Amino acid sequence: MTGFDERMLMKGLFPGLLALLLCTQLQAATVRVQTIRIADTGSQTRVVLDLDRTTDHKLFTLSNPHRVVVDLPAGILTAQAALFPDGQGLVSGIRGANRSDGSTRIVLDVGQPVRPRSFVIGPDGEHGHRLVVDLLPLDQPVVVKTMPDALGSDRDLVIAVDPGHGGKDPGARGRSGLLEKDAVLQIGRRLARKIDQEPGMRAALTRKDDSFIHLRERMEHARSQQADLFISIHADAFRDRRIRGATVYVLSDKGATDEAALRLAERENAADLVGGVTLRDKDQMLASVLLDLSQNASLSSSMDAGDQVLDELRRIGKIRKLQVQQAPFIVLKSPDIPSILIETAFISNRYDESNLGSVQYQERLAHAIFVGVRSYFYDHPPPGTKVATLARTYRPREVQYVIRRGDTLSGIANRYQVPVRRIRDANHIPGDKLVIGRVLLIPQPHDI
Ligand SMILES: [Zn+2]
């Protein structure tokens, strides 16, 4: 089953599923709580009970003082679990006890009213059965990034860069063996470096190495970093190996722009099914559906950002579709962050595959995406950001320089008042050797 189908189905099935989890006696046997873990992502606090088997449970809140209670009708806290971790995030403390009737009660002390959710997950890889309790602030405001910054200080723009796939999920594979996960990691890291070098902008990579990350975690990471834009980077594959070129997508709730876009969304979403479907992802998917209220605002921002990136990609290579496409990608389903997904090229096409494997082309792709993103933000600077201040006085522009006989890197750097390192990075020149006639991109510092 694809992620897309699931999302459609979840709307109808979830209440039933929830009732099943909370009310049905799944197991009468005693469950052992082996350990208790806690983590805070900034937007929510998660408490995980590691169990030796699945169980039913009751979850409820009490006030005065505010508490969240988890009851296991037949449970035992092991000595390890009874060590209880220190509180984090919304949880100020955890306690619990085995009770004389054979049940176990675990209490999460919270300093404010919270919205709890719970679900059980079966074993996957490193973890066994788990009961997960997520706590969100009761009145969590949905932050729309176009609102003025309450602090009035100039903050950096945060751009979440999301190299697709990773770890056990290789993504698409080229005929010569190039893996999508490896190519997009390279492009993503180069893009992040360019963003970090730009005044007023900061990158947040969802993965920095070859690790597997669930789609929802990628979005959570962006949200915890308070990202202003989310860019997911992929490389497409198609049965027809002649097809090549880049495509830029934004999320659509209404369905895909075309059939190919829908099939692609199904394939990219299915990445999250590697290693088995987890309830956790479904649960968070539902949360996203509920938070859809501000989606329309970020959809038009996503379209604008996508347009600018597409414009830049058009300069460097083949484009499959001239317009930004819409498709129901799970990874883009953020209620509050404008998001785009870039299929940089078709790894199934041999020209595109060799391009994707080339450091120089990766650099050009990263540069094109970067320039597109920067243009977008200079057109639509969120108030309260450094870029909003800068945008009042100048617009960054590209300068190209054709290398002439006798040029040196330090000479060119000096002429443009740009550090040699930045020219090297922008053009991927490892040493000092220059090729006469080659066009150099000169990164522009803030020249008014
Ligand atoms: Zn992909």
Short mmCIF file of C-alpha atoms and ligand atoms in Angstrom, two decimals:
data_model
loop_
_atom_site.label_atom_id
_atom_site.label_comp_id
_atom_site.label_asym_id
_atom_site.label_seq_id
_atom_site.Cartn_x
_atom_site.Cartn_y
_atom_site.Cartn_z
CA MET A 1 0.00 0.00 0.00
CA THR A 2 1.29 3.41 -0.80
CA GLY A 3 1.55 6.35 1.52
CA PHE A 4 -0.97 8.17 -0.59
CA ASP A 5 -3.62 5.50 -0.25
CA GLU A 6 -2.94 5.29 3.45
CA ARG A 7 -3.50 8.96 3.91
CA MET A 8 -6.84 8.75 2.19
CA LEU A 9 -7.80 5.71 4.22
CA MET A 10 -6.63 7.06 7.53
CA LYS A 11 -9.30 9.70 7.60
CA GLY A 12 -11.94 7.00 7.67
CA LEU A 13 -10.18 4.32 9.62
CA PHE A 14 -8.37 6.12 12.35
CA PRO A 15 -11.15 6.57 14.90
CA GLY A 16 -11.81 2.84 14.73
CA LEU A 17 -8.14 2.06 15.08
CA LEU A 18 -7.80 4.35 18.06
CA ALA A 19 -10.77 2.75 19.77
CA LEU A 20 -9.22 -0.64 19.12
CA LEU A 21 -5.95 0.43 20.70
CA LEU A 22 -7.47 1.96 23.76
CA CYS A 23 -10.41 -0.25 24.55
CA THR A 24 -9.91 -3.77 23.31
CA GLN A 25 -8.33 -6.30 25.61
CA LEU A 26 -5.49 -7.25 23.30
CA GLN A 27 -3.59 -9.18 25.91
CA ALA A 28 -4.72 -10.35 29.30
CA ALA A 29 -1.21 -11.49 30.18
CA THR A 30 1.06 -9.31 32.31
CA VAL A 31 3.26 -6.91 30.41
CA ARG A 32 6.67 -5.96 31.75
CA VAL A 33 7.73 -2.34 31.39
CA GLN A 34 11.44 -2.76 30.80
CA THR A 35 12.62 0.81 30.41
CA ILE A 36 11.15 4.29 30.17
CA ARG A 37 12.66 6.84 27.82
CA ILE A 38 11.86 10.49 27.27
CA ALA A 39 12.77 12.91 24.49
CA ASP A 40 11.76 16.44 23.66
CA THR A 41 11.76 17.75 20.10
CA GLY A 42 10.93 21.34 20.95
CA SER A 43 7.41 21.01 19.57
CA GLN A 44 6.39 17.95 21.57
CA THR A 45 7.59 15.67 24.34
CA ARG A 46 7.62 11.93 23.80
CA VAL A 47 7.69 9.29 26.50
CA VAL A 48 8.36 5.70 25.40
CA LEU A 49 7.70 2.62 27.50
CA ASP A 50 9.68 -0.37 26.24
CA LEU A 51 7.55 -3.47 26.73
CA ASP A 52 8.09 -7.21 26.41
CA ARG A 53 4.75 -7.65 24.63
CA THR A 54 1.88 -5.60 23.35
CA THR A 55 -0.72 -4.38 25.79
CA ASP A 56 -3.84 -2.32 26.11
CA HIS A 57 -3.74 0.80 28.20
CA LYS A 58 -5.71 3.75 29.40
CA LEU A 59 -4.52 7.31 28.99
CA PHE A 60 -6.09 10.26 30.73
CA THR A 61 -5.26 13.62 32.24
CA LEU A 62 -5.82 14.99 35.72
CA SER A 63 -5.58 18.59 36.81
CA ASN A 64 -4.58 20.45 39.92
CA PRO A 65 -1.75 19.68 39.60
CA HIS A 66 -1.68 18.75 35.91
CA ARG A 67 -0.78 15.13 35.27
CA VAL A 68 -1.00 12.60 32.46
CA VAL A 69 -1.73 9.08 33.63
CA VAL A 70 -1.01 5.83 31.83
CA ASP A 71 -2.64 2.74 33.28
CA LEU A 72 -1.68 -0.78 32.25
CA PRO A 73 -4.38 -3.16 33.53
CA ALA A 74 -1.91 -6.04 33.88
CA GLY A 75 1.62 -4.73 34.16
CA ILE A 76 4.87 -4.80 36.10
CA LEU A 77 7.47 -2.06 36.28
CA THR A 78 10.89 -3.70 36.24
CA ALA A 79 13.65 -2.36 38.49
CA GLN A 80 15.28 -0.78 35.43
CA ALA A 81 12.07 1.03 34.46
CA ALA A 82 11.50 2.15 38.03
CA LEU A 83 14.68 4.24 37.82
CA PHE A 84 12.52 6.76 35.87
CA PRO A 85 14.33 9.27 33.66
CA ASP A 86 14.43 12.94 34.61
CA GLY A 87 11.74 15.15 33.18
CA GLN A 88 12.24 16.92 29.86
CA GLY A 89 10.24 19.40 27.85
CA LEU A 90 6.63 19.43 29.01
CA VAL A 91 7.26 16.68 31.57
CA SER A 92 8.70 17.83 34.88
CA GLY A 93 8.88 14.37 36.39
CA ILE A 94 7.93 10.71 35.89
CA ARG A 95 6.81 8.35 38.61
CA GLY A 96 4.86 5.15 38.82
CA ALA A 97 4.08 2.05 40.85
CA ASN A 98 2.93 -1.53 40.63
CA ARG A 99 -0.44 -1.75 42.32
CA SER A 100 -1.92 -4.51 44.42
CA ASP A 101 -4.55 -5.43 41.80
CA GLY A 102 -1.80 -6.34 39.31
CA SER A 103 -2.04 -3.12 37.35
CA THR A 104 0.67 -0.53 36.85
CA ARG A 105 0.21 3.21 36.87
CA ILE A 106 2.71 5.65 35.39
CA VAL A 107 2.27 9.33 36.06
CA LEU A 108 3.79 12.14 34.02
CA ASP A 109 3.86 15.41 35.94
CA VAL A 110 3.27 18.33 33.60
CA GLY A 111 3.41 21.98 34.53
CA GLN A 112 0.58 23.03 32.22
CA PRO A 113 -2.44 21.53 30.45
CA VAL A 114 -1.28 19.29 27.59
CA ARG A 115 -2.77 17.39 24.71
CA PRO A 116 -1.67 13.74 25.08
CA ARG A 117 -1.75 11.06 22.38
CA SER A 118 -0.73 7.47 22.77
CA PHE A 119 -0.21 4.48 20.56
CA VAL A 120 1.54 1.13 20.59
CA ILE A 121 4.18 0.05 18.09
CA GLY A 122 5.33 -3.47 17.35
CA PRO A 123 9.00 -4.51 17.15
CA ASP A 124 11.13 -3.00 14.39
CA GLY A 125 14.88 -3.51 14.15
CA GLU A 126 16.51 -2.29 17.33
CA HIS A 127 13.33 -1.82 19.40
CA GLY A 128 10.69 -4.24 20.65
CA HIS A 129 7.09 -3.48 21.59
CA ARG A 130 6.58 0.11 22.70
CA LEU A 131 3.88 2.25 24.14
CA VAL A 132 4.41 5.82 23.06
CA VAL A 133 2.89 8.86 24.73
CA ASP A 134 3.25 12.17 22.94
CA LEU A 135 2.49 15.40 24.72
CA LEU A 136 1.78 18.65 22.92
CA PRO A 137 1.05 22.02 24.46
CA LEU A 138 -2.72 22.40 24.66
CA ASP A 139 -2.88 25.63 22.74
CA GLN A 140 0.00 25.13 20.40
CA PRO A 141 -0.11 28.12 18.08
CA VAL A 142 0.42 27.36 14.43
CA VAL A 143 3.15 29.81 13.58
CA VAL A 144 2.68 31.39 10.22
CA LYS A 145 6.06 32.65 9.17
CA THR A 146 4.75 35.78 7.54
CA MET A 147 3.77 37.15 10.95
CA PRO A 148 6.12 39.83 12.30
CA ASP A 149 8.76 38.50 14.63
CA ALA A 150 7.52 39.20 18.14
CA LEU A 151 11.02 39.88 19.38
CA GLY A 152 11.67 42.44 16.69
CA SER A 153 15.23 41.20 16.32
CA ASP A 154 16.75 40.26 13.01
CA ARG A 155 16.97 36.52 12.87
CA ASP A 156 18.51 34.22 10.31
CA LEU A 157 16.28 32.48 7.81
CA VAL A 158 16.35 28.74 8.34
CA ILE A 159 16.19 26.50 5.30
CA ALA A 160 15.67 22.81 5.98
CA VAL A 161 17.58 20.78 3.40
CA ASP A 162 16.32 17.23 3.14
CA PRO A 163 18.39 14.76 1.10
CA GLY A 164 15.90 11.99 0.30
CA HIS A 165 16.18 8.35 1.33
CA GLY A 166 19.30 7.05 3.13
CA GLY A 167 20.48 3.99 5.03
CA LYS A 168 18.46 0.88 4.21
CA ASP A 169 16.41 2.89 1.71
CA PRO A 170 18.62 3.56 -1.34
CA GLY A 171 15.94 5.30 -3.41
CA ALA A 172 16.23 4.92 -7.17
CA ARG A 173 19.21 3.21 -8.76
CA GLY A 174 20.95 4.17 -11.99
CA ARG A 175 22.02 1.72 -14.66
CA SER A 176 25.68 2.21 -13.71
CA GLY A 177 24.90 1.63 -10.06
CA LEU A 178 24.64 5.19 -8.78
CA LEU A 179 22.22 5.32 -5.84
CA GLU A 180 19.77 8.18 -5.42
CA LYS A 181 20.49 8.39 -1.68
CA ASP A 182 24.20 9.03 -2.32
CA ALA A 183 23.78 11.60 -5.10
CA VAL A 184 21.15 13.62 -3.23
CA LEU A 185 23.22 13.62 -0.03
CA GLN A 186 26.08 15.22 -1.96
CA ILE A 187 23.79 17.81 -3.54
CA GLY A 188 22.10 18.51 -0.20
CA ARG A 189 25.38 19.01 1.64
CA ARG A 190 26.64 21.37 -1.05
CA LEU A 191 23.39 23.30 -0.91
CA ALA A 192 23.60 23.52 2.89
CA ARG A 193 27.15 24.86 2.68
CA LYS A 194 26.09 27.61 0.26
CA ILE A 195 23.18 28.57 2.47
CA ASP A 196 25.41 28.73 5.54
CA GLN A 197 27.82 31.02 3.71
CA GLU A 198 25.05 33.46 2.84
CA PRO A 199 24.52 36.28 5.34
CA GLY A 200 21.18 36.01 7.08
CA MET A 201 20.62 32.39 6.09
CA ARG A 202 21.22 29.10 7.87
CA ALA A 203 20.74 25.51 6.70
CA ALA A 204 19.33 22.64 8.74
CA LEU A 205 20.14 19.28 7.11
CA THR A 206 17.69 16.49 7.93
CA ARG A 207 20.47 13.97 7.41
CA LYS A 208 24.21 14.53 7.16
CA ASP A 209 25.20 10.95 6.45
CA ASP A 210 23.89 7.69 5.07
CA SER A 211 21.21 7.12 7.69
CA PHE A 212 17.55 6.14 7.38
CA ILE A 213 15.05 8.72 8.60
CA HIS A 214 11.29 8.39 8.49
CA LEU A 215 9.46 10.93 6.38
CA ARG A 216 7.64 12.37 9.34
CA GLU A 217 10.85 12.80 11.33
CA ARG A 218 12.27 14.89 8.50
CA MET A 219 9.38 17.29 8.79
CA GLU A 220 9.55 17.29 12.58
CA HIS A 221 13.20 18.18 12.37
CA ALA A 222 12.38 21.14 10.13
CA ARG A 223 9.63 22.25 12.45
CA SER A 224 11.81 22.00 15.56
CA GLN A 225 14.37 24.21 13.78
CA GLN A 226 11.55 26.63 12.92
CA ALA A 227 12.44 26.37 9.27
CA ASP A 228 11.16 29.01 6.85
CA LEU A 229 11.37 26.65 3.90
CA PHE A 230 11.70 22.90 3.48
CA ILE A 231 13.50 21.52 0.42
CA SER A 232 13.47 17.80 -0.22
CA ILE A 233 16.03 16.65 -2.79
CA HIS A 234 15.56 13.56 -4.92
CA ALA A 235 16.54 12.01 -8.22
CA ASP A 236 13.81 10.42 -10.27
CA ALA A 237 13.66 7.12 -12.13
CA PHE A 238 11.37 6.08 -14.94
CA ARG A 239 10.88 2.93 -16.97
CA ASP A 240 11.45 4.90 -20.15
CA ARG A 241 15.16 5.58 -19.85
CA ARG A 242 15.02 8.36 -22.43
CA ILE A 243 13.19 10.64 -20.01
CA ARG A 244 15.48 13.12 -18.32
CA GLY A 245 15.55 16.50 -16.65
CA ALA A 246 14.57 18.17 -13.43
CA THR A 247 11.10 18.63 -11.95
CA VAL A 248 9.98 20.75 -9.02
CA TYR A 249 6.97 19.70 -6.96
CA VAL A 250 4.82 21.18 -4.26
CA LEU A 251 2.22 19.41 -2.21
CA SER A 252 -1.27 19.04 -3.53
CA ASP A 253 -4.27 17.95 -1.54
CA LYS A 254 -6.37 17.78 -4.65
CA GLY A 255 -4.33 15.12 -6.34
CA ALA A 256 -1.41 15.01 -8.67
CA THR A 257 -1.05 17.34 -11.64
CA ASP A 258 -0.51 14.35 -13.88
CA GLU A 259 -0.38 10.60 -13.70
CA ALA A 260 3.44 10.50 -13.64
CA ALA A 261 3.45 12.85 -10.67
CA LEU A 262 1.06 10.58 -8.80
CA ARG A 263 3.13 7.46 -9.47
CA LEU A 264 6.22 9.30 -8.35
CA ALA A 265 4.56 10.41 -5.12
CA GLU A 266 3.55 6.84 -4.45
CA ARG A 267 7.10 5.65 -4.92
CA GLU A 268 8.70 8.36 -2.80
CA ASN A 269 6.12 7.93 -0.06
CA ALA A 270 6.61 4.18 -0.10
CA ALA A 271 10.18 4.77 1.08
CA ASP A 272 8.77 5.07 4.55
CA LEU A 273 7.36 1.59 4.34
CA VAL A 274 10.83 0.06 4.22
CA GLY A 275 11.21 -1.94 7.39
CA GLY A 276 7.48 -2.07 7.97
CA VAL A 277 4.67 0.33 8.57
CA THR A 278 4.65 1.88 12.00
CA LEU A 279 1.62 3.20 13.76
CA ARG A 280 3.65 6.16 14.82
CA ASP A 281 3.84 7.49 11.29
CA LYS A 282 0.13 7.04 10.75
CA ASP A 283 -0.58 8.84 13.96
CA GLN A 284 1.54 11.78 12.99
CA MET A 285 0.03 11.78 9.56
CA LEU A 286 -3.32 12.25 11.19
CA ALA A 287 -1.95 15.07 13.29
CA SER A 288 -0.80 16.74 10.11
CA VAL A 289 -4.21 16.33 8.56
CA LEU A 290 -5.75 18.02 11.58
CA LEU A 291 -3.28 20.84 11.38
CA ASP A 292 -4.15 21.50 7.78
CA LEU A 293 -5.70 24.87 8.53
CA SER A 294 -2.77 26.96 7.48
CA GLN A 295 -1.71 24.69 4.63
CA ASN A 296 -3.19 26.91 1.96
CA ALA A 297 -1.08 29.87 3.04
CA SER A 298 2.12 27.90 2.75
CA LEU A 299 1.01 26.25 -0.50
CA SER A 300 1.12 29.52 -2.38
CA SER A 301 4.50 30.30 -0.82
CA SER A 302 5.66 26.85 -1.87
CA MET A 303 4.57 27.55 -5.43
CA ASP A 304 6.49 30.84 -5.47
CA ALA A 305 9.63 29.22 -4.07
CA GLY A 306 9.27 26.33 -6.52
CA ASP A 307 8.97 28.75 -9.45
CA GLN A 308 12.18 30.53 -8.55
CA VAL A 309 14.10 27.28 -8.16
CA LEU A 310 12.72 25.98 -11.44
CA ASP A 311 13.86 29.19 -13.18
CA GLU A 312 17.40 28.61 -11.99
CA LEU A 313 17.42 24.89 -12.82
CA ARG A 314 16.33 25.79 -16.34
CA ARG A 315 19.56 27.70 -16.79
CA ILE A 316 21.77 24.71 -16.13
CA GLY A 317 20.04 21.76 -17.70
CA LYS A 318 17.04 20.02 -19.04
CA ILE A 319 13.69 20.53 -17.36
CA ARG A 320 10.98 17.89 -17.62
CA LYS A 321 8.05 20.19 -16.91
CA LEU A 322 8.05 23.95 -17.29
CA GLN A 323 5.66 24.48 -14.42
CA VAL A 324 5.93 23.52 -10.78
CA GLN A 325 4.06 20.23 -10.42
CA GLN A 326 1.70 19.22 -7.67
CA ALA A 327 1.69 15.79 -6.08
CA PRO A 328 0.61 14.34 -2.72
CA PHE A 329 4.00 13.75 -1.11
CA ILE A 330 3.91 12.85 2.56
CA VAL A 331 7.24 14.52 3.18
CA LEU A 332 5.83 17.86 2.06
CA LYS A 333 2.78 17.64 4.25
CA SER A 334 3.75 20.33 6.69
CA PRO A 335 0.99 22.58 7.90
CA ASP A 336 3.15 25.59 8.52
CA ILE A 337 6.31 25.44 6.41
CA PRO A 338 6.38 26.18 2.68
CA SER A 339 7.87 23.05 1.14
CA ILE A 340 9.15 21.95 -2.22
CA LEU A 341 10.44 18.66 -3.54
CA ILE A 342 13.03 18.72 -6.30
CA GLU A 343 13.61 15.76 -8.53
CA THR A 344 17.01 16.99 -9.69
CA ALA A 345 17.31 14.60 -12.66
CA PHE A 346 16.41 11.12 -13.87
CA ILE A 347 18.92 8.66 -12.50
CA SER A 348 17.44 6.13 -14.93
CA ASN A 349 18.75 8.17 -17.85
CA ARG A 350 22.42 7.61 -18.55
CA TYR A 351 23.25 11.27 -19.20
CA ASP A 352 21.47 12.36 -16.07
CA GLU A 353 23.06 9.54 -14.09
CA SER A 354 26.56 10.56 -15.07
CA ASN A 355 25.70 14.18 -14.30
CA LEU A 356 24.35 13.25 -10.88
CA GLY A 357 27.56 11.38 -10.10
CA SER A 358 29.74 14.31 -11.12
CA VAL A 359 30.95 16.65 -8.44
CA GLN A 360 30.82 19.58 -10.81
CA TYR A 361 27.19 18.98 -11.78
CA GLN A 362 26.20 18.39 -8.15
CA GLU A 363 27.75 21.75 -7.42
CA ARG A 364 25.85 23.41 -10.27
CA LEU A 365 22.57 21.89 -9.14
CA ALA A 366 23.19 23.01 -5.57
CA HIS A 367 24.09 26.47 -6.80
CA ALA A 368 20.97 26.74 -8.97
CA ILE A 369 18.73 25.65 -6.10
CA PHE A 370 20.49 28.06 -3.78
CA VAL A 371 20.09 31.03 -6.13
CA GLY A 372 16.41 30.17 -6.64
CA VAL A 373 15.80 29.98 -2.91
CA ARG A 374 17.67 33.20 -2.27
CA SER A 375 15.68 35.03 -4.97
CA TYR A 376 12.47 33.73 -3.43
CA PHE A 377 13.40 35.10 -0.02
CA TYR A 378 14.52 38.43 -1.40
CA ASP A 379 11.12 38.68 -3.09
CA HIS A 380 9.24 37.52 0.01
CA PRO A 381 11.41 38.27 3.03
CA PRO A 382 9.72 37.22 6.27
CA PRO A 383 9.51 40.27 8.56
CA GLY A 384 11.99 40.30 11.41
CA THR A 385 14.74 38.59 9.47
CA LYS A 386 18.17 39.88 8.46
CA VAL A 387 17.21 39.21 4.86
CA ALA A 388 14.18 41.49 5.24
CA THR A 389 16.54 44.27 6.33
CA LEU A 390 19.05 43.52 3.58
CA ALA A 391 16.32 43.28 0.93
CA ARG A 392 15.40 46.92 1.53
CA THR A 393 18.76 48.06 0.21
CA TYR A 394 19.99 45.59 -2.36
CA ARG A 395 19.37 42.42 -4.31
CA PRO A 396 22.05 39.77 -4.56
CA ARG A 397 23.06 39.09 -8.11
CA GLU A 398 25.19 36.66 -9.96
CA VAL A 399 28.45 37.78 -11.48
CA GLN A 400 30.20 35.62 -14.02
CA TYR A 401 33.81 36.04 -14.93
CA VAL A 402 35.61 34.48 -17.92
CA ILE A 403 39.13 33.43 -16.98
CA ARG A 404 41.81 35.16 -19.05
CA ARG A 405 45.47 34.44 -19.56
CA GLY A 406 47.51 35.57 -16.57
CA ASP A 407 44.60 35.49 -14.11
CA THR A 408 45.17 34.13 -10.66
CA LEU A 409 42.53 33.08 -8.18
CA SER A 410 43.80 35.53 -5.59
CA GLY A 411 43.84 38.31 -8.21
CA ILE A 412 40.20 37.66 -9.15
CA ALA A 413 39.24 37.37 -5.48
CA ASN A 414 40.91 40.67 -4.81
CA ARG A 415 39.20 42.39 -7.70
CA TYR A 416 35.75 41.31 -6.52
CA GLN A 417 36.53 41.61 -2.81
CA VAL A 418 35.46 38.03 -2.22
CA PRO A 419 37.48 35.50 -0.19
CA VAL A 420 39.36 33.00 -2.41
CA ARG A 421 37.68 30.21 -0.46
CA ARG A 422 34.23 31.34 -1.58
CA ILE A 423 35.22 31.41 -5.24
CA ARG A 424 36.72 27.94 -4.85
CA ASP A 425 33.56 26.65 -3.21
CA ALA A 426 31.20 28.21 -5.72
CA ASN A 427 33.09 26.74 -8.66
CA HIS A 428 34.53 23.64 -7.09
CA ILE A 429 38.16 24.48 -7.74
CA PRO A 430 40.30 22.43 -5.34
CA GLY A 431 43.68 24.12 -6.02
CA ASP A 432 44.87 27.29 -7.72
CA LYS A 433 44.90 26.02 -11.29
CA LEU A 434 42.65 28.03 -13.61
CA VAL A 435 41.50 27.05 -17.09
CA ILE A 436 41.53 29.91 -19.57
CA GLY A 437 38.07 30.53 -20.99
CA ARG A 438 36.20 28.86 -18.17
CA VAL A 439 33.35 30.87 -16.68
CA LEU A 440 33.67 31.45 -12.98
CA LEU A 441 30.72 32.27 -10.78
CA ILE A 442 31.71 35.07 -8.44
CA PRO A 443 29.69 34.88 -5.24
CA GLN A 444 28.50 38.33 -4.36
CA PRO A 445 29.01 39.73 -0.91
CA HIS A 446 26.64 42.47 -0.05
CA ASP A 447 27.43 44.97 -2.72
CA ILE A 448 24.91 47.75 -2.71
ZN ZN B 1 13.50 9.90 -4.09
#
